Amino acid sequence: MEPKSPEISTSSNITLLKDRITEISEFAREITVKADNIGASKWQEMLTQTKSDGKERRLNVFYNLLTKKFTPGNTVVGTAEGFKTGADVPIEVSDIGLKGMFHHQVADVHTHPLTEEDAHLKTTVPSGNDLRTFLSSAYSAMVAIDRGGAHLLIKSREIAEGKLPPADLVQKKIEEIAKKGGVVTDVQKHLNRMFSQYGVSYFYSENLTPLEDGTITFKKT
């Protein structure tokens, strides 16, 4: 019997986020991914750093076409407001070795700072600028993390080039829900419908720690 390729999981339910478009059923209610596919080993460190100074952290995750392995790059420090709108995560000099012909970037991971004034919030949601940045990039996935969980965006279908959402797309929905006395979880229920018009699917996990099998399952809200 030939050994299995390291790219093939023993679980048929694991979805690899390594291509620009990830084909999934529009009726899929959850998605299970490899923790190293989305840099989960770095999450707690990034969150601790963000909590200490209130500044956003970001990193790229690379995929090696030969070894079929995922590797996180270096963590980059932004500001409390994040990074420049529409810009890819900066590549550190020591990441250059990962940018060889057999590596390509597959995921963007960033933290969302939560201040003392945000103590009442369970979590935050990806912003309109996050969505714009993701759509303008070649990433397979974007993950936004905070103390309340991880928010996963994937490109699940092709969309017209240049079709970007307004930067205040999510903020307007937050304000609308707030006027009705709603909370963040109420906003989350609207994100898939809002994002799907741009070919993006949204999933959420309260669990920031991978399971023993090295996976994390995200669900639609």
C-alpha positions as YAML, in Angstrom:
chain: A
units: angstrom
residues:
- id: 1
  name: MET
  ca: [0.00, 0.00, 0.00]
- id: 2
  name: GLU
  ca: [1.36, 3.41, -0.99]
- id: 3
  name: PRO
  ca: [1.65, 6.02, 1.79]
- id: 4
  name: LYS
  ca: [-0.91, 8.79, 1.72]
- id: 5
  name: SER
  ca: [0.14, 12.19, 0.50]
- id: 6
  name: PRO
  ca: [0.64, 14.62, 3.42]
- id: 7
  name: GLU
  ca: [-1.85, 16.87, 1.65]
- id: 8
  name: ILE
  ca: [-4.64, 14.31, 2.05]
- id: 9
  name: SER
  ca: [-6.22, 14.29, 5.49]
- id: 10
  name: THR
  ca: [-7.51, 11.13, 7.10]
- id: 11
  name: SER
  ca: [-10.75, 13.05, 7.50]
- id: 12
  name: SER
  ca: [-12.70, 13.66, 4.31]
- id: 13
  name: ASN
  ca: [-14.36, 16.63, 6.01]
- id: 14
  name: ILE
  ca: [-11.26, 18.82, 6.13]
- id: 15
  name: THR
  ca: [-11.18, 21.64, 3.60]
- id: 16
  name: LEU
  ca: [-7.79, 22.87, 2.43]
- id: 17
  name: LEU
  ca: [-7.64, 26.62, 1.93]
- id: 18
  name: LYS
  ca: [-4.82, 26.84, -0.58]
- id: 19
  name: ASP
  ca: [-6.47, 27.98, -3.81]
- id: 20
  name: ARG
  ca: [-7.85, 31.41, -4.61]
- id: 21
  name: ILE
  ca: [-11.38, 30.00, -4.81]
- id: 22
  name: THR
  ca: [-12.55, 27.31, -2.37]
- id: 23
  name: GLU
  ca: [-15.52, 25.44, -3.79]
- id: 24
  name: ILE
  ca: [-18.04, 24.55, -1.10]
- id: 25
  name: SER
  ca: [-21.76, 23.91, -1.15]
- id: 26
  name: GLU
  ca: [-23.85, 27.03, -0.68]
- id: 27
  name: PHE
  ca: [-25.81, 24.99, 1.84]
- id: 28
  name: ALA
  ca: [-22.73, 24.13, 3.94]
- id: 29
  name: ARG
  ca: [-23.31, 25.17, 7.54]
- id: 30
  name: GLU
  ca: [-19.77, 24.55, 8.76]
- id: 31
  name: ILE
  ca: [-16.22, 24.11, 7.53]
- id: 32
  name: THR
  ca: [-13.33, 22.27, 9.19]
- id: 33
  name: VAL
  ca: [-9.80, 23.39, 8.34]
- id: 34
  name: LYS
  ca: [-6.28, 22.44, 9.39]
- id: 35
  name: ALA
  ca: [-5.06, 24.71, 12.18]
- id: 36
  name: ASP
  ca: [-1.71, 25.30, 10.45]
- id: 37
  name: ASN
  ca: [-3.58, 26.34, 7.30]
- id: 38
  name: ILE
  ca: [-4.67, 29.47, 9.16]
- id: 39
  name: GLY
  ca: [-1.68, 30.03, 11.46]
- id: 40
  name: ALA
  ca: [-3.55, 29.03, 14.64]
- id: 41
  name: SER
  ca: [-0.31, 28.24, 16.48]
- id: 42
  name: LYS
  ca: [0.39, 31.99, 16.50]
- id: 43
  name: TRP
  ca: [-3.03, 33.20, 17.61]
- id: 44
  name: GLN
  ca: [-2.56, 33.32, 21.37]
- id: 45
  name: GLU
  ca: [0.77, 35.10, 21.01]
- id: 46
  name: MET
  ca: [-0.75, 37.66, 18.65]
- id: 47
  name: LEU
  ca: [-3.72, 38.26, 20.94]
- id: 48
  name: THR
  ca: [-1.48, 38.68, 23.98]
- id: 49
  name: GLN
  ca: [0.63, 41.24, 22.13]
- id: 50
  name: THR
  ca: [-2.44, 43.13, 20.94]
- id: 51
  name: LYS
  ca: [-3.91, 43.18, 24.44]
- id: 52
  name: SER
  ca: [-0.64, 44.59, 25.81]
- id: 53
  name: ASP
  ca: [-0.50, 47.66, 23.55]
- id: 54
  name: GLY
  ca: [-3.83, 47.85, 21.70]
- id: 55
  name: LYS
  ca: [-2.18, 47.48, 18.28]
- id: 56
  name: GLU
  ca: [-3.28, 45.11, 15.56]
- id: 57
  name: ARG
  ca: [-1.06, 42.16, 14.61]
- id: 58
  name: ARG
  ca: [-1.03, 40.44, 11.23]
- id: 59
  name: LEU
  ca: [0.76, 37.60, 9.56]
- id: 60
  name: ASN
  ca: [0.72, 35.65, 6.32]
- id: 61
  name: VAL
  ca: [0.46, 31.88, 6.08]
- id: 62
  name: PHE
  ca: [2.42, 30.25, 3.24]
- id: 63
  name: TYR
  ca: [1.80, 26.97, 1.42]
- id: 64
  name: ASN
  ca: [4.69, 24.89, 0.02]
- id: 65
  name: LEU
  ca: [3.75, 23.20, -3.25]
- id: 66
  name: LEU
  ca: [6.40, 20.50, -2.77]
- id: 67
  name: THR
  ca: [6.03, 19.55, 0.89]
- id: 68
  name: LYS
  ca: [2.28, 20.29, 0.99]
- id: 69
  name: LYS
  ca: [2.84, 22.06, 4.31]
- id: 70
  name: PHE
  ca: [1.64, 25.39, 5.68]
- id: 71
  name: THR
  ca: [4.02, 27.78, 7.44]
- id: 72
  name: PRO
  ca: [3.21, 31.05, 9.26]
- id: 73
  name: GLY
  ca: [5.32, 34.09, 8.45]
- id: 74
  name: ASN
  ca: [6.46, 36.76, 10.87]
- id: 75
  name: THR
  ca: [4.02, 38.80, 12.90]
- id: 76
  name: VAL
  ca: [3.79, 42.44, 11.80]
- id: 77
  name: VAL
  ca: [2.69, 45.26, 14.12]
- id: 78
  name: GLY
  ca: [0.11, 47.78, 12.93]
- id: 79
  name: THR
  ca: [-1.81, 50.46, 14.82]
- id: 80
  name: ALA
  ca: [-4.98, 50.50, 16.86]
- id: 81
  name: GLU
  ca: [-6.77, 51.34, 13.61]
- id: 82
  name: GLY
  ca: [-5.16, 48.44, 11.75]
- id: 83
  name: PHE
  ca: [-3.23, 48.61, 8.50]
- id: 84
  name: LYS
  ca: [-3.59, 50.68, 5.36]
- id: 85
  name: THR
  ca: [-6.89, 49.95, 3.65]
- id: 86
  name: GLY
  ca: [-6.56, 47.66, 0.66]
- id: 87
  name: ALA
  ca: [-2.95, 46.71, 1.41]
- id: 88
  name: ASP
  ca: [-1.65, 43.17, 1.73]
- id: 89
  name: VAL
  ca: [0.08, 42.20, 4.96]
- id: 90
  name: PRO
  ca: [3.69, 43.46, 4.79]
- id: 91
  name: ILE
  ca: [6.33, 40.79, 4.20]
- id: 92
  name: GLU
  ca: [9.22, 40.88, 6.65]
- id: 93
  name: VAL
  ca: [12.77, 40.44, 5.32]
- id: 94
  name: SER
  ca: [13.07, 37.08, 7.11]
- id: 95
  name: ASP
  ca: [9.92, 35.92, 5.29]
- id: 96
  name: ILE
  ca: [11.59, 36.27, 1.90]
- id: 97
  name: GLY
  ca: [12.93, 32.73, 2.14]
- id: 98
  name: LEU
  ca: [9.32, 31.55, 2.21]
- id: 99
  name: LYS
  ca: [8.57, 33.39, -1.00]
- id: 100
  name: GLY
  ca: [10.52, 31.01, -3.23]
- id: 101
  name: MET
  ca: [9.01, 29.53, -6.34]
- id: 102
  name: PHE
  ca: [7.42, 26.71, -4.32]
- id: 103
  name: HIS
  ca: [5.71, 28.93, -1.74]
- id: 104
  name: HIS
  ca: [2.69, 31.15, -2.03]
- id: 105
  name: GLN
  ca: [0.60, 33.10, 0.45]
- id: 106
  name: VAL
  ca: [-2.73, 31.49, 1.25]
- id: 107
  name: ALA
  ca: [-4.07, 33.23, 4.35]
- id: 108
  name: ASP
  ca: [-4.06, 36.59, 6.09]
- id: 109
  name: VAL
  ca: [-4.53, 36.49, 9.87]
- id: 110
  name: HIS
  ca: [-5.02, 39.61, 11.96]
- id: 111
  name: THR
  ca: [-6.15, 40.59, 15.44]
- id: 112
  name: HIS
  ca: [-8.92, 43.01, 16.37]
- id: 113
  name: PRO
  ca: [-7.99, 45.13, 19.40]
- id: 114
  name: LEU
  ca: [-10.67, 45.34, 22.10]
- id: 115
  name: THR
  ca: [-10.43, 48.19, 24.59]
- id: 116
  name: GLU
  ca: [-11.88, 48.50, 28.11]
- id: 117
  name: GLU
  ca: [-14.79, 50.32, 26.51]
- id: 118
  name: ASP
  ca: [-15.46, 47.16, 24.49]
- id: 119
  name: ALA
  ca: [-15.68, 44.99, 27.61]
- id: 120
  name: HIS
  ca: [-19.37, 44.38, 26.97]
- id: 121
  name: LEU
  ca: [-18.70, 42.93, 23.51]
- id: 122
  name: LYS
  ca: [-18.52, 39.18, 23.07]
- id: 123
  name: THR
  ca: [-16.47, 39.61, 19.91]
- id: 124
  name: THR
  ca: [-16.02, 41.95, 16.95]
- id: 125
  name: VAL
  ca: [-16.79, 41.20, 13.31]
- id: 126
  name: PRO
  ca: [-14.82, 41.66, 10.09]
- id: 127
  name: SER
  ca: [-15.17, 45.22, 8.84]
- id: 128
  name: GLY
  ca: [-15.99, 46.51, 5.39]
- id: 129
  name: ASN
  ca: [-12.32, 47.38, 5.03]
- id: 130
  name: ASP
  ca: [-11.37, 43.82, 5.97]
- id: 131
  name: LEU
  ca: [-13.63, 42.55, 3.20]
- id: 132
  name: ARG
  ca: [-12.22, 45.05, 0.69]
- id: 133
  name: THR
  ca: [-8.65, 44.08, 1.60]
- id: 134
  name: PHE
  ca: [-9.47, 40.38, 1.21]
- id: 135
  name: LEU
  ca: [-11.16, 40.82, -2.16]
- id: 136
  name: SER
  ca: [-8.24, 42.88, -3.46]
- id: 137
  name: SER
  ca: [-5.74, 40.19, -2.48]
- id: 138
  name: ALA
  ca: [-4.76, 36.75, -3.78]
- id: 139
  name: TYR
  ca: [-5.35, 35.13, -0.38]
- id: 140
  name: SER
  ca: [-7.46, 31.99, -0.10]
- id: 141
  name: ALA
  ca: [-8.67, 32.98, 3.36]
- id: 142
  name: MET
  ca: [-8.76, 35.80, 5.85]
- id: 143
  name: VAL
  ca: [-9.07, 35.26, 9.61]
- id: 144
  name: ALA
  ca: [-9.85, 38.00, 12.14]
- id: 145
  name: ILE
  ca: [-9.34, 37.02, 15.78]
- id: 146
  name: ASP
  ca: [-10.07, 38.56, 19.17]
- id: 147
  name: ARG
  ca: [-10.70, 37.26, 22.67]
- id: 148
  name: GLY
  ca: [-14.17, 36.05, 21.65]
- id: 149
  name: GLY
  ca: [-13.21, 33.83, 18.74]
- id: 150
  name: ALA
  ca: [-12.11, 33.62, 15.12]
- id: 151
  name: HIS
  ca: [-13.90, 34.91, 12.04]
- id: 152
  name: LEU
  ca: [-13.11, 33.16, 8.76]
- id: 153
  name: LEU
  ca: [-13.68, 34.57, 5.28]
- id: 154
  name: ILE
  ca: [-13.18, 32.44, 2.16]
- id: 155
  name: LYS
  ca: [-13.73, 33.16, -1.51]
- id: 156
  name: SER
  ca: [-16.30, 30.56, -2.49]
- id: 157
  name: ARG
  ca: [-17.05, 31.73, -6.01]
- id: 158
  name: GLU
  ca: [-15.81, 34.06, -8.72]
- id: 159
  name: ILE
  ca: [-17.08, 37.60, -8.71]
- id: 160
  name: ALA
  ca: [-16.74, 40.46, -11.15]
- id: 161
  name: GLU
  ca: [-13.28, 41.98, -10.89]
- id: 162
  name: GLY
  ca: [-13.28, 45.33, -9.18]
- id: 163
  name: LYS
  ca: [-16.60, 44.76, -7.42]
- id: 164
  name: LEU
  ca: [-15.78, 45.97, -3.93]
- id: 165
  name: PRO
  ca: [-18.17, 46.75, -1.08]
- id: 166
  name: PRO
  ca: [-18.37, 50.21, 0.46]
- id: 167
  name: ALA
  ca: [-15.97, 50.62, 3.38]
- id: 168
  name: ASP
  ca: [-18.87, 51.28, 5.75]
- id: 169
  name: LEU
  ca: [-20.87, 48.19, 4.67]
- id: 170
  name: VAL
  ca: [-20.58, 46.42, 8.04]
- id: 171
  name: GLN
  ca: [-20.59, 49.57, 10.16]
- id: 172
  name: LYS
  ca: [-23.98, 50.59, 8.78]
- id: 173
  name: LYS
  ca: [-25.40, 47.19, 9.67]
- id: 174
  name: ILE
  ca: [-23.93, 47.45, 13.19]
- id: 175
  name: GLU
  ca: [-25.58, 50.86, 13.66]
- id: 176
  name: GLU
  ca: [-28.87, 49.56, 12.29]
- id: 177
  name: ILE
  ca: [-28.89, 46.58, 14.65]
- id: 178
  name: ALA
  ca: [-27.79, 48.73, 17.62]
- id: 179
  name: LYS
  ca: [-30.78, 51.05, 17.15]
- id: 180
  name: LYS
  ca: [-33.01, 48.00, 17.55]
- id: 181
  name: GLY
  ca: [-31.23, 46.99, 20.74]
- id: 182
  name: GLY
  ca: [-29.36, 44.16, 19.06]
- id: 183
  name: VAL
  ca: [-25.87, 42.85, 19.77]
- id: 184
  name: VAL
  ca: [-22.89, 41.58, 17.78]
- id: 185
  name: THR
  ca: [-24.35, 38.10, 17.37]
- id: 186
  name: ASP
  ca: [-27.35, 39.70, 15.65]
- id: 187
  name: VAL
  ca: [-24.99, 41.42, 13.23]
- id: 188
  name: GLN
  ca: [-23.24, 38.12, 12.49]
- id: 189
  name: LYS
  ca: [-26.51, 36.60, 11.27]
- id: 190
  name: HIS
  ca: [-26.52, 39.10, 8.42]
- id: 191
  name: LEU
  ca: [-22.89, 38.78, 7.31]
- id: 192
  name: ASN
  ca: [-23.22, 35.78, 4.99]
- id: 193
  name: ARG
  ca: [-26.01, 37.40, 3.02]
- id: 194
  name: MET
  ca: [-24.07, 40.68, 2.88]
- id: 195
  name: PHE
  ca: [-20.76, 39.08, 1.91]
- id: 196
  name: SER
  ca: [-22.12, 36.46, -0.51]
- id: 197
  name: GLN
  ca: [-22.90, 39.11, -3.12]
- id: 198
  name: TYR
  ca: [-19.12, 39.54, -3.36]
- id: 199
  name: GLY
  ca: [-18.43, 35.79, -3.61]
- id: 200
  name: VAL
  ca: [-17.31, 35.50, 0.03]
- id: 201
  name: SER
  ca: [-18.57, 33.06, 2.69]
- id: 202
  name: TYR
  ca: [-18.38, 33.88, 6.39]
- id: 203
  name: PHE
  ca: [-17.84, 31.40, 9.24]
- id: 204
  name: TYR
  ca: [-17.19, 31.82, 12.97]
- id: 205
  name: SER
  ca: [-15.64, 29.77, 15.76]
- id: 206
  name: GLU
  ca: [-15.67, 30.58, 19.46]
- id: 207
  name: ASN
  ca: [-12.80, 28.13, 19.88]
- id: 208
  name: LEU
  ca: [-9.33, 29.65, 19.51]
- id: 209
  name: THR
  ca: [-7.62, 26.35, 20.36]
- id: 210
  name: PRO
  ca: [-7.35, 23.54, 17.76]
- id: 211
  name: LEU
  ca: [-8.75, 20.11, 18.54]
- id: 212
  name: GLU
  ca: [-6.44, 17.18, 19.22]
- id: 213
  name: ASP
  ca: [-6.54, 16.25, 15.53]
- id: 214
  name: GLY
  ca: [-5.12, 19.69, 14.66]
- id: 215
  name: THR
  ca: [-8.29, 21.15, 13.17]
- id: 216
  name: ILE
  ca: [-10.73, 23.96, 13.88]
- id: 217
  name: THR
  ca: [-14.38, 23.90, 12.83]
- id: 218
  name: PHE
  ca: [-16.08, 27.15, 11.89]
- id: 219
  name: LYS
  ca: [-19.84, 27.52, 11.57]
- id: 220
  name: LYS
  ca: [-22.24, 29.85, 9.87]
- id: 221
  name: THR
  ca: [-24.13, 32.02, 12.33]
...
